[in-house]
Amino acid sequence: MIIDGHTHGYHGKHLDRLADTGGDWAAKRIAVELRVAKERPQRFDVAYRVEQLDRFGFDLQVVTPGHHLDANLCPAKAPAKLVYAKALNDNMARLMEDSGGRLLTVASIPLESFERGGQEEMERAIGTLGLKAVMLPSHIDGKPIDLPEYEPFWAQAAQMDVAVYIHPRDPITDKGRSYEADYDLIHLFGWPFETVLALTRLVFSGVMERYPTLKVVSHHLGGGMVPFFLGRIFETYEPQNQEKLIGKVLPKPLGDYFSSFYYDTAVGGSPAAIRCAYEEFGADRLVFATDAPNGPKGGESRLANYPGVIRSLGLSEAENEKIFSGNIRKVLNLE
C-alpha cells in the first residue's frame, strides 16, 4: 500500500463558495487559483486526481488546502476568517466524499479565534465532517505558533488525538533580509528555515513536553535542517547551556523531543537527504509524501519517481511499509 502523506488541492466545483464567503480578498485569491488550474487541473478536478492515483499505483492521498489562514493570503479579521475556515473545511469534506474516500483531507482552523468559535469548528471539522488532521502555517500573522495564547489549541489537539500538519509560509515581511525576495529564495530556503524554527520552538517552549502524545507532521523532512543539524543542536543546547539559552533545563534529552515529530519525505527526490533523516530518526518517523501537484509536470514526475527513491534506500520491506503507509495510518487514526 502507498499513501501519499502530503499534497495540496481543493474541490474545484465549490470554489465559488469560498470566493463568496471570503469577500473581495478571497475572490482575488480564488481567481489566482483558477488560473493555476489551467496548468494543474488535478489541483481541483477530483476525478482526474483519483485517476492519477490509479495510474501511478497509489492507494490514498492526503490533501491539505492550497493556501493558509495567515495574513499573507487571508487578511480578513478573525471573525471573518472563522467564517471562511468553515467554508474551506466544507470544501475539503466534499473533496473527500466525492473521491470515494481516496483523498483524505485536512482542516484549517484560525488560531487567533480558537476560543471564539475555532475550537467548535475544529470539533465540527474532525468529528462531524470527518477530516483527518489540522494544518497550521509556520506562523500566525508573524506570531510563532507556540505562544501561550495558542496553548488551548495544542491542548485540544492532544485531547482529540488529532494530527497537526505544519506547512511553512513566507515571513510576515521581507524587510529583515530583503534580498531573500530575489530568485524565489524565500520559497527555496526560507520555507525550510520557517519549518525548523516552528519545530524547534515547539520543543524549547515546552509544548512537546506538556503534550507528549501530540502528532506533529512537518513538511520537507523538518525543513531538511533538523536531521542534518541534529548534532549541532545537541552541542549548542547541551544541558549546561539550556538555562542560559532556553531559560530552563528540559527534563528529557533533546533527541527525545525531535524524534517525536513525523517528517514527510517530500524533499525533491534526494535519496541522500531521506537517508540522513532515516539514520537519525529511523523508519518509524518518516512519512512518504510527494507535495503534488507541485513539481515538474504538474507533480506527475514526483508521483512517478518518488516511490522508487524510497525503495532505492535498500531498507527492509517492514521499514518500507512503515514509510509508505504504516506511519501515516497511525498518525491519521486510520487503523
CSV table of N, CA, C and O in Angstrom, one decimal, residues 6-55:
chain,number,residue,atom,x,y,z
A,6,HIS,N,1.2,13.9,2.0
A,6,HIS,CA,1.1,15.4,2.0
A,6,HIS,C,1.0,15.9,0.6
A,6,HIS,O,2.0,15.9,-0.2
A,7,THR,N,-0.1,16.4,0.2
A,7,THR,CA,-0.3,17.0,-1.1
A,7,THR,C,-1.2,18.3,-0.9
A,7,THR,O,-1.6,18.6,0.2
A,8,HIS,N,-1.6,18.9,-2.0
A,8,HIS,CA,-2.4,20.1,-1.9
A,8,HIS,C,-3.6,20.1,-2.9
A,8,HIS,O,-3.5,19.5,-3.9
A,9,GLY,N,-4.6,20.8,-2.6
A,9,GLY,CA,-5.7,20.9,-3.5
A,9,GLY,C,-7.0,21.4,-2.9
A,9,GLY,O,-7.1,21.7,-1.7
A,10,TYR,N,-8.1,21.5,-3.7
A,10,TYR,CA,-9.4,21.9,-3.3
A,10,TYR,C,-10.4,21.0,-4.1
A,10,TYR,O,-10.0,20.4,-5.1
A,11,HIS,N,-11.7,21.2,-3.8
A,11,HIS,CA,-12.7,20.7,-4.7
A,11,HIS,C,-13.1,21.8,-5.6
A,11,HIS,O,-13.7,22.8,-5.2
A,12,GLY,N,-12.8,21.7,-6.9
A,12,GLY,CA,-13.0,22.8,-7.8
A,12,GLY,C,-14.4,23.3,-8.0
A,12,GLY,O,-14.7,24.4,-8.3
A,13,LYS,N,-15.4,22.3,-7.8
A,13,LYS,CA,-16.8,22.7,-8.1
A,13,LYS,C,-17.3,23.6,-7.0
A,13,LYS,O,-18.4,24.1,-7.2
A,14,HIS,N,-16.6,23.8,-5.9
A,14,HIS,CA,-17.1,24.6,-4.8
A,14,HIS,C,-16.2,25.8,-4.5
A,14,HIS,O,-16.3,26.4,-3.5
A,15,LEU,N,-15.4,26.2,-5.5
A,15,LEU,CA,-14.5,27.3,-5.2
A,15,LEU,C,-15.3,28.6,-5.2
A,15,LEU,O,-14.9,29.6,-4.5
A,16,ASP,N,-16.5,28.7,-5.9
A,16,ASP,CA,-17.3,29.9,-5.9
A,16,ASP,C,-17.8,30.1,-4.5
A,16,ASP,O,-17.9,31.3,-4.1
A,17,ARG,N,-18.1,29.1,-3.7
A,17,ARG,CA,-18.5,29.3,-2.3
A,17,ARG,C,-17.4,29.9,-1.5
A,17,ARG,O,-17.7,30.8,-0.7
A,18,LEU,N,-16.2,29.5,-1.7
A,18,LEU,CA,-15.0,30.2,-1.0
A,18,LEU,C,-14.9,31.6,-1.4
A,18,LEU,O,-14.7,32.5,-0.5
A,19,ALA,N,-15.0,31.9,-2.6
A,19,ALA,CA,-14.9,33.3,-3.1
A,19,ALA,C,-16.0,34.2,-2.5
A,19,ALA,O,-15.8,35.3,-2.0
A,20,ASP,N,-17.2,33.7,-2.5
A,20,ASP,CA,-18.4,34.4,-2.0
A,20,ASP,C,-18.3,34.6,-0.5
A,20,ASP,O,-18.6,35.7,0.1
A,21,THR,N,-17.8,33.6,0.2
A,21,THR,CA,-17.7,33.7,1.7
A,21,THR,C,-16.6,34.6,2.2
A,21,THR,O,-16.8,35.4,3.1
A,22,GLY,N,-15.5,34.6,1.5
A,22,GLY,CA,-14.4,35.4,1.9
A,22,GLY,C,-14.4,36.9,1.5
A,22,GLY,O,-13.6,37.7,2.1
A,23,GLY,N,-15.3,37.3,0.6
A,23,GLY,CA,-15.3,38.7,0.2
A,23,GLY,C,-14.3,39.0,-0.9
A,23,GLY,O,-13.8,38.1,-1.6
A,24,ASP,N,-13.9,40.2,-1.0
A,24,ASP,CA,-13.0,40.7,-2.1
A,24,ASP,C,-11.7,40.0,-2.2
A,24,ASP,O,-11.2,39.5,-3.2
A,25,TRP,N,-11.1,39.9,-1.0
A,25,TRP,CA,-9.7,39.3,-0.9
A,25,TRP,C,-9.8,37.8,-1.4
A,25,TRP,O,-8.9,37.3,-2.1
A,26,ALA,N,-10.9,37.1,-0.9
A,26,ALA,CA,-11.0,35.7,-1.3
A,26,ALA,C,-11.3,35.5,-2.8
A,26,ALA,O,-10.8,34.6,-3.4
A,27,ALA,N,-12.1,36.4,-3.3
A,27,ALA,CA,-12.4,36.4,-4.8
A,27,ALA,C,-11.1,36.5,-5.6
A,27,ALA,O,-10.9,35.8,-6.6
A,28,LYS,N,-10.2,37.4,-5.1
A,28,LYS,CA,-9.0,37.6,-5.8
A,28,LYS,C,-8.1,36.4,-5.7
A,28,LYS,O,-7.4,35.9,-6.7
A,29,ARG,N,-8.1,35.8,-4.5
A,29,ARG,CA,-7.3,34.6,-4.3
A,29,ARG,C,-7.8,33.4,-5.1
A,29,ARG,O,-7.0,32.7,-5.8
A,30,ILE,N,-9.1,33.2,-5.2
A,30,ILE,CA,-9.6,32.1,-5.9
A,30,ILE,C,-9.4,32.3,-7.4
A,30,ILE,O,-9.2,31.4,-8.2
A,31,ALA,N,-9.4,33.6,-7.9
A,31,ALA,CA,-9.1,33.9,-9.3
A,31,ALA,C,-7.7,33.4,-9.6
A,31,ALA,O,-7.5,32.9,-10.7
A,32,VAL,N,-6.8,33.6,-8.7
A,32,VAL,CA,-5.4,33.1,-8.9
A,32,VAL,C,-5.4,31.6,-9.0
A,32,VAL,O,-4.8,31.0,-9.9
A,33,GLU,N,-6.2,31.0,-8.1
A,33,GLU,CA,-6.2,29.5,-8.1
A,33,GLU,C,-6.8,29.0,-9.4
A,33,GLU,O,-6.3,28.0,-10.0
A,34,LEU,N,-7.8,29.7,-10.0
A,34,LEU,CA,-8.4,29.2,-11.2
A,34,LEU,C,-7.4,29.4,-12.4
A,34,LEU,O,-7.4,28.5,-13.3
A,35,ARG,N,-6.6,30.4,-12.3
A,35,ARG,CA,-5.5,30.5,-13.4
A,35,ARG,C,-4.5,29.4,-13.3
A,35,ARG,O,-4.1,28.8,-14.3
A,36,VAL,N,-4.2,29.0,-12.0
A,36,VAL,CA,-3.3,27.8,-11.8
A,36,VAL,C,-3.9,26.6,-12.3
A,36,VAL,O,-3.2,25.7,-12.8
A,37,ALA,N,-5.2,26.5,-12.3
A,37,ALA,CA,-5.9,25.2,-12.7
A,37,ALA,C,-5.7,24.9,-14.2
A,37,ALA,O,-5.8,23.8,-14.6
A,38,LYS,N,-5.4,25.9,-15.0
A,38,LYS,CA,-5.1,25.7,-16.4
A,38,LYS,C,-3.9,24.9,-16.6
A,38,LYS,O,-3.7,24.1,-17.5
A,39,GLU,N,-2.9,25.0,-15.7
A,39,GLU,CA,-1.6,24.2,-15.7
A,39,GLU,C,-1.7,23.0,-14.9
A,39,GLU,O,-1.1,22.0,-15.2
A,40,ARG,N,-2.5,23.0,-13.8
A,40,ARG,CA,-2.6,21.9,-12.9
A,40,ARG,C,-4.0,21.6,-12.6
A,40,ARG,O,-4.5,21.8,-11.5
A,41,PRO,N,-4.8,21.0,-13.5
A,41,PRO,CA,-6.2,20.8,-13.3
A,41,PRO,C,-6.4,19.8,-12.2
A,41,PRO,O,-7.5,19.8,-11.5
A,42,GLN,N,-5.4,18.9,-11.9
A,42,GLN,CA,-5.6,17.9,-10.8
A,42,GLN,C,-5.7,18.6,-9.5
A,42,GLN,O,-6.1,17.9,-8.5
A,43,ARG,N,-5.3,19.8,-9.4
A,43,ARG,CA,-5.4,20.6,-8.1
A,43,ARG,C,-6.9,20.7,-7.7
A,43,ARG,O,-7.2,20.9,-6.5
A,44,PHE,N,-7.8,20.6,-8.7
A,44,PHE,CA,-9.2,20.9,-8.4
A,44,PHE,C,-10.1,19.8,-8.9
A,44,PHE,O,-11.3,19.7,-8.4
A,45,ASP,N,-9.7,19.0,-9.9
A,45,ASP,CA,-10.5,18.0,-10.5
A,45,ASP,C,-10.4,16.7,-9.8
A,45,ASP,O,-9.4,16.0,-9.8
A,46,VAL,N,-11.5,16.3,-9.1
A,46,VAL,CA,-11.5,15.1,-8.2
A,46,VAL,C,-11.3,13.9,-9.0
A,46,VAL,O,-10.4,13.0,-8.7
A,47,ALA,N,-12.0,13.7,-10.1
A,47,ALA,CA,-11.9,12.5,-11.0
A,47,ALA,C,-10.5,12.4,-11.6
A,47,ALA,O,-10.0,11.3,-11.6
A,48,TYR,N,-9.9,13.5,-12.0
A,48,TYR,CA,-8.6,13.5,-12.6
A,48,TYR,C,-7.6,13.0,-11.5
A,48,TYR,O,-6.7,12.2,-11.7
A,49,ARG,N,-7.8,13.5,-10.3
A,49,ARG,CA,-6.9,13.2,-9.2
A,49,ARG,C,-6.9,11.7,-8.9
A,49,ARG,O,-5.9,11.0,-8.6
A,50,VAL,N,-8.1,11.2,-8.8
A,50,VAL,CA,-8.3,9.7,-8.5
A,50,VAL,C,-7.7,8.9,-9.6
A,50,VAL,O,-7.1,7.8,-9.4
A,51,GLU,N,-7.9,9.3,-10.9
A,51,GLU,CA,-7.3,8.6,-12.0
A,51,GLU,C,-5.7,8.6,-11.9
A,51,GLU,O,-5.1,7.6,-12.2
A,52,GLN,N,-5.2,9.7,-11.4
A,52,GLN,CA,-3.7,9.7,-11.2
A,52,GLN,C,-3.3,8.7,-10.2
A,52,GLN,O,-2.3,8.0,-10.3
A,53,LEU,N,-4.0,8.5,-9.1
A,53,LEU,CA,-3.7,7.6,-8.1
A,53,LEU,C,-3.7,6.2,-8.7
A,53,LEU,O,-2.7,5.4,-8.4
A,54,ASP,N,-4.7,5.8,-9.5
A,54,ASP,CA,-4.7,4.5,-10.1
A,54,ASP,C,-3.6,4.3,-11.1
A,54,ASP,O,-2.9,3.3,-11.1
A,55,ARG,N,-3.3,5.4,-11.8
A,55,ARG,CA,-2.3,5.3,-12.9
A,55,ARG,C,-0.9,5.1,-12.3
A,55,ARG,O,0.0,4.4,-12.9
